[in-house]
Amino acid sequence: MKIFRTEQVKYIDAYTIQNEPIASIDLMERAAHALFGWFRNRFHNNRKVIIFCGPGNNGGDGLALARMLLNVGYNVHTYYLSSKSYSEDFNTNLVRLKEASSSIYMINSPKDFPKIEPDDIIVDALFGSGLSRPIEGLAADLISSINSSNALVVAIDIPSGLFGEENSVPNSNPVVRASYCLSLQFPKIAFFMSENEEYVKDWRTLPIGLHPDAIEQTPSPYFYTTLSDISTNLLNQSKFAHKGSFGHVLIMAGSYSMMGAACLCSKASIRSGVGLATLYIPKCGYEIAQTAVPEALALTDSNDTHLTNYPDLNKFSAICVGPGMGQDTETASMIRSLIKNSTKPLVIDADGLNLISKNIDLLQELKAPAILTPHPGEFDRLFGKSSSSWEQLQKAISMAQRYGVIIVLKGAYTRVVLPNGEVHFNSTGNSGMATGGSGDVLSGVIAGLLARGLEPKDAAIIGVFVHGLAGDLAADDFGKVSLCATDILNYICKAFQHLTKK
Ligand SMILES: NC(=O)C1=CN([C@@H]2O[C@H](COP(=O)(O)OP(=O)(O)OC[C@H]3O[C@@H](n4cnc5c(N)ncnc54)[C@H](OP(=O)(O)O)[C@@H]3O)[C@@H](O)[C@H]2O)[C@@H](O)CC1
Ligand SMILES: Nc1ncnc2c1ncn2[C@@H]1O[C@H](COP(=O)(O)OP(=O)(O)O)[C@@H](O)[C@H]1O
Ligand SMILES: [K+]
């Protein structure tokens, strides 16, 4: 799903009004109806609902929602900020609401704030995508009052005070802390930044029928990967397929005390449909590999404890290098040589990245497409520290462009950043996956798909999605607390089944 900056959504909104065509007030009615549907399914009408409205169309949405809730028997109290001017649709909805309710109050000063009980439901319709500067004065006091109540808060479109993309870190501006955020049609990029977790605990999008032509024509480098974006044709299995049809992956991983990473990674590549997997390991790992991963071939380095060389690459269709590999100087020279000589696509993970970070311009010597899979710590080691997730993302974009590599910046909403500057935020995965070995499973999945013949971009985007989905399905059965990397590995099958059945 393509996603947009807030000012672009304004354009798509205006295009829809002009070309559907639909009157602006009717588009607002449609948005309010979507909000109403969600609200009614979620909350019984025995709880008091307090709706706070600002002077623009976000406030207009709040007023229209108030009317719809009143019509079906909710106990609704509506408060709106005094302002020099209000949007036209706000005014129309205020008139409409006044015909249905007498519980409408203007807020002129803090003494007009209502008392909020813990069981009340607050709707935050103060400011949406039209926020033009940090909030001050009366509106800021109101936000403090909302945040200090223990009531549940439902924000319309975006928590008031939060900008759609970049926000200062730490954020000293007043922002509503929403329990739920109902974002109209698209998620906001700000939802994917870890610093905003306290404002956006749970969010969902509500479709409001914005014009498909405007969505198609408006350029954006940002995407959100959901199930419907995954092209399952890429996973087709021909009836006459044989193991040679699905590629041969080389996994270069492991060292003394870190053979687990090599096993997890190679098993994950096998579960991702590769025809053959060869594990290249130091001698100490031979019996471990042959016992733990019977499906893989095992080749050993001349060294006992760490990798110092790589095998003939001719027969392999993709290579994964790095998991549990350690950072010995001999391993460092091996990876330098591998980068300069491999014409086979590479997945570089973990210690592979740590070794490259000592000489980042090595990336300029890559002969083959490469997918780098850093977690935020590895990313900082490679490209330097950032002061916020937004800045880190912009850095990932410029580094992917500079070196012509794919960067998979891992974490919640893993970002797959392409050399053309596109960013694909992933929708699957959960915090139960923040456990040792999860990343080794991911690099194996991506390498398996790459070896099967998927384009690097597809291998990265689908690999990240499937890995997160496996983690979600495993968490459904085992819970997040106990989830471990082996569980993710064991649920890769179910994740692929889920995709190919869709
Ligand atoms: N897009 C869609 O698809 C659809 C969008 N819809 C809804 O419209 C919302 C966007 O509405 P919007 O453009 O009227 O902006 P909104 O957020 O209400 O605020 C603007 C007002 O606030 C003011 N203001 C701004 N910052 C301020 C500050 N710091 N402190 C004080 N004042 C401040 C600003 O004043 P100004 O900046 O001009 O001084 C202006 O008066 C969107 O989020 C969604 O809910 C749906 O109805 C239909 C489909
Ligand atoms: N909070 C989270 N939400 C979603 N996915 C997560 C979360 N924390 C970690 N993950 C995923 O788990 C994996 C962890 O990888 P990594 O940090 O490299 O682990 P390790 O080095 O132990 O293998 C990544 O794919 C990451 O996206
Ligand atoms: K809002």
PDB file of N, CA and C in Angstrom, residues 53-95:
ATOM      1  N   CYS A  53     -13.377  19.088  20.035  1.00  0.00           N
ATOM      2  CA  CYS A  53     -13.206  19.456  18.634  1.00  0.00           C
ATOM      3  C   CYS A  53     -12.370  20.721  18.482  1.00  0.00           C
ATOM      4  N   GLY A  54     -11.492  20.700  17.484  1.00  0.00           N
ATOM      5  CA  GLY A  54     -10.732  21.887  17.119  1.00  0.00           C
ATOM      6  C   GLY A  54     -11.467  22.642  16.014  1.00  0.00           C
ATOM      7  N   PRO A  55     -10.853  23.719  15.485  1.00  0.00           N
ATOM      8  CA  PRO A  55     -11.560  24.601  14.559  1.00  0.00           C
ATOM      9  C   PRO A  55     -11.574  24.169  13.091  1.00  0.00           C
ATOM     10  N   GLY A  56     -10.838  23.095  12.760  1.00  0.00           N
ATOM     11  CA  GLY A  56     -10.738  22.709  11.346  1.00  0.00           C
ATOM     12  C   GLY A  56     -11.598  21.500  11.027  1.00  0.00           C
ATOM     13  N   ASN A  57     -11.221  20.807   9.977  1.00  0.00           N
ATOM     14  CA  ASN A  57     -12.021  19.652   9.551  1.00  0.00           C
ATOM     15  C   ASN A  57     -11.864  18.454  10.469  1.00  0.00           C
ATOM     16  N   ASN A  58     -10.759  18.376  11.200  1.00  0.00           N
ATOM     17  CA  ASN A  58     -10.657  17.315  12.198  1.00  0.00           C
ATOM     18  C   ASN A  58     -11.773  17.516  13.227  1.00  0.00           C
ATOM     19  N   GLY A  59     -11.972  18.761  13.644  1.00  0.00           N
ATOM     20  CA  GLY A  59     -13.086  19.095  14.549  1.00  0.00           C
ATOM     21  C   GLY A  59     -14.425  18.788  13.891  1.00  0.00           C
ATOM     22  N   GLY A  60     -14.508  19.070  12.580  1.00  0.00           N
ATOM     23  CA  GLY A  60     -15.743  18.770  11.829  1.00  0.00           C
ATOM     24  C   GLY A  60     -16.079  17.291  11.890  1.00  0.00           C
ATOM     25  N   ASP A  61     -15.060  16.452  11.731  1.00  0.00           N
ATOM     26  CA  ASP A  61     -15.270  14.991  11.846  1.00  0.00           C
ATOM     27  C   ASP A  61     -15.841  14.655  13.226  1.00  0.00           C
ATOM     28  N   GLY A  62     -15.290  15.294  14.255  1.00  0.00           N
ATOM     29  CA  GLY A  62     -15.732  15.035  15.629  1.00  0.00           C
ATOM     30  C   GLY A  62     -17.196  15.413  15.815  1.00  0.00           C
ATOM     31  N   LEU A  63     -17.600  16.563  15.244  1.00  0.00           N
ATOM     32  CA  LEU A  63     -18.992  17.006  15.377  1.00  0.00           C
ATOM     33  C   LEU A  63     -19.951  16.040  14.663  1.00  0.00           C
ATOM     34  N   ALA A  64     -19.532  15.591  13.472  1.00  0.00           N
ATOM     35  CA  ALA A  64     -20.396  14.663  12.718  1.00  0.00           C
ATOM     36  C   ALA A  64     -20.503  13.329  13.461  1.00  0.00           C
ATOM     37  N   LEU A  65     -19.395  12.874  14.031  1.00  0.00           N
ATOM     38  CA  LEU A  65     -19.415  11.628  14.812  1.00  0.00           C
ATOM     39  C   LEU A  65     -20.345  11.786  16.021  1.00  0.00           C
ATOM     40  N   ALA A  66     -20.276  12.955  16.676  1.00  0.00           N
ATOM     41  CA  ALA A  66     -21.130  13.208  17.852  1.00  0.00           C
ATOM     42  C   ALA A  66     -22.605  13.031  17.463  1.00  0.00           C
ATOM     43  N   ARG A  67     -22.982  13.618  16.328  1.00  0.00           N
ATOM     44  CA  ARG A  67     -24.394  13.528  15.883  1.00  0.00           C
ATOM     45  C   ARG A  67     -24.796  12.076  15.646  1.00  0.00           C
ATOM     46  N   MET A  68     -23.910  11.316  14.972  1.00  0.00           N
ATOM     47  CA  MET A  68     -24.257   9.919  14.656  1.00  0.00           C
ATOM     48  C   MET A  68     -24.390   9.083  15.933  1.00  0.00           C
ATOM     49  N   LEU A  69     -23.509   9.340  16.901  1.00  0.00           N
ATOM     50  CA  LEU A  69     -23.577   8.579  18.152  1.00  0.00           C
ATOM     51  C   LEU A  69     -24.846   8.940  18.935  1.00  0.00           C
ATOM     52  N   LEU A  70     -25.180  10.238  18.945  1.00  0.00           N
ATOM     53  CA  LEU A  70     -26.399  10.670  19.641  1.00  0.00           C
ATOM     54  C   LEU A  70     -27.637  10.005  19.050  1.00  0.00           C
ATOM     55  N   ASN A  71     -27.634   9.902  17.725  1.00  0.00           N
ATOM     56  CA  ASN A  71     -28.798   9.316  17.042  1.00  0.00           C
ATOM     57  C   ASN A  71     -29.083   7.886  17.452  1.00  0.00           C
ATOM     58  N   VAL A  72     -28.041   7.169  17.915  1.00  0.00           N
ATOM     59  CA  VAL A  72     -28.296   5.781  18.328  1.00  0.00           C
ATOM     60  C   VAL A  72     -28.197   5.618  19.845  1.00  0.00           C
ATOM     61  N   GLY A  73     -28.322   6.728  20.554  1.00  0.00           N
ATOM     62  CA  GLY A  73     -28.503   6.621  22.004  1.00  0.00           C
ATOM     63  C   GLY A  73     -27.267   6.742  22.875  1.00  0.00           C
ATOM     64  N   TYR A  74     -26.125   7.128  22.313  1.00  0.00           N
ATOM     65  CA  TYR A  74     -24.954   7.358  23.178  1.00  0.00           C
ATOM     66  C   TYR A  74     -25.140   8.660  23.952  1.00  0.00           C
ATOM     67  N   ASN A  75     -24.516   8.706  25.118  1.00  0.00           N
ATOM     68  CA  ASN A  75     -24.555   9.901  25.961  1.00  0.00           C
ATOM     69  C   ASN A  75     -23.327  10.755  25.596  1.00  0.00           C
ATOM     70  N   VAL A  76     -23.530  11.728  24.682  1.00  0.00           N
ATOM     71  CA  VAL A  76     -22.393  12.449  24.105  1.00  0.00           C
ATOM     72  C   VAL A  76     -22.359  13.898  24.581  1.00  0.00           C
ATOM     73  N   HIS A  77     -21.185  14.357  25.010  1.00  0.00           N
ATOM     74  CA  HIS A  77     -20.980  15.763  25.378  1.00  0.00           C
ATOM     75  C   HIS A  77     -19.894  16.322  24.487  1.00  0.00           C
ATOM     76  N   THR A  78     -20.188  17.397  23.778  1.00  0.00           N
ATOM     77  CA  THR A  78     -19.241  17.909  22.781  1.00  0.00           C
ATOM     78  C   THR A  78     -18.684  19.254  23.232  1.00  0.00           C
ATOM     79  N   TYR A  79     -17.384  19.386  23.170  1.00  0.00           N
ATOM     80  CA  TYR A  79     -16.696  20.634  23.535  1.00  0.00           C
ATOM     81  C   TYR A  79     -15.884  21.105  22.339  1.00  0.00           C
ATOM     82  N   TYR A  80     -15.967  22.399  22.016  1.00  0.00           N
ATOM     83  CA  TYR A  80     -15.105  22.872  20.932  1.00  0.00           C
ATOM     84  C   TYR A  80     -14.353  24.120  21.356  1.00  0.00           C
ATOM     85  N   LEU A  81     -13.136  24.238  20.805  1.00  0.00           N
ATOM     86  CA  LEU A  81     -12.248  25.346  21.179  1.00  0.00           C
ATOM     87  C   LEU A  81     -12.754  26.643  20.573  1.00  0.00           C
ATOM     88  N   SER A  82     -12.721  27.711  21.357  1.00  0.00           N
ATOM     89  CA  SER A  82     -13.074  29.002  20.766  1.00  0.00           C
ATOM     90  C   SER A  82     -11.951  29.377  19.793  1.00  0.00           C
ATOM     91  N   SER A  83     -12.322  29.998  18.686  1.00  0.00           N
ATOM     92  CA  SER A  83     -11.330  30.309  17.647  1.00  0.00           C
ATOM     93  C   SER A  83     -11.815  31.508  16.839  1.00  0.00           C
ATOM     94  N   LYS A  84     -10.860  32.216  16.233  1.00  0.00           N
ATOM     95  CA  LYS A  84     -11.244  33.371  15.393  1.00  0.00           C
ATOM     96  C   LYS A  84     -12.022  32.887  14.172  1.00  0.00           C
ATOM     97  N   SER A  85     -11.652  31.684  13.678  1.00  0.00           N
ATOM     98  CA  SER A  85     -12.376  31.186  12.502  1.00  0.00           C
ATOM     99  C   SER A  85     -12.483  29.672  12.561  1.00  0.00           C
ATOM    100  N   TYR A  86     -13.493  29.171  11.869  1.00  0.00           N
ATOM    101  CA  TYR A  86     -13.716  27.722  11.793  1.00  0.00           C
ATOM    102  C   TYR A  86     -13.835  27.338  10.322  1.00  0.00           C
ATOM    103  N   SER A  87     -13.525  26.085  10.001  1.00  0.00           N
ATOM    104  CA  SER A  87     -13.675  25.667   8.599  1.00  0.00           C
ATOM    105  C   SER A  87     -15.166  25.600   8.265  1.00  0.00           C
ATOM    106  N   GLU A  88     -15.440  25.686   6.971  1.00  0.00           N
ATOM    107  CA  GLU A  88     -16.838  25.708   6.510  1.00  0.00           C
ATOM    108  C   GLU A  88     -17.577  24.435   6.942  1.00  0.00           C
ATOM    109  N   ASP A  89     -16.890  23.286   6.767  1.00  0.00           N
ATOM    110  CA  ASP A  89     -17.554  22.019   7.105  1.00  0.00           C
ATOM    111  C   ASP A  89     -17.723  21.867   8.621  1.00  0.00           C
ATOM    112  N   PHE A  90     -16.832  22.480   9.374  1.00  0.00           N
ATOM    113  CA  PHE A  90     -17.005  22.506  10.826  1.00  0.00           C
ATOM    114  C   PHE A  90     -18.325  23.223  11.127  1.00  0.00           C
ATOM    115  N   ASN A  91     -18.476  24.423  10.528  1.00  0.00           N
ATOM    116  CA  ASN A  91     -19.678  25.229  10.819  1.00  0.00           C
ATOM    117  C   ASN A  91     -20.957  24.489  10.435  1.00  0.00           C
ATOM    118  N   THR A  92     -20.933  23.840   9.277  1.00  0.00           N
ATOM    119  CA  THR A  92     -22.137  23.108   8.851  1.00  0.00           C
ATOM    120  C   THR A  92     -22.454  22.007   9.867  1.00  0.00           C
ATOM    121  N   ASN A  93     -21.421  21.293  10.290  1.00  0.00           N
ATOM    122  CA  ASN A  93     -21.671  20.195  11.231  1.00  0.00           C
ATOM    123  C   ASN A  93     -22.062  20.691  12.617  1.00  0.00           C
ATOM    124  N   LEU A  94     -21.611  21.900  12.976  1.00  0.00           N
ATOM    125  CA  LEU A  94     -22.017  22.448  14.271  1.00  0.00           C
ATOM    126  C   LEU A  94     -23.524  22.744  14.253  1.00  0.00           C
ATOM    127  N   VAL A  95     -23.973  23.335  13.140  1.00  0.00           N
ATOM    128  CA  VAL A  95     -25.414  23.617  13.005  1.00  0.00           C
ATOM    129  C   VAL A  95     -26.204  22.309  13.078  1.00  0.00           C
TER     130      VAL A  95
END
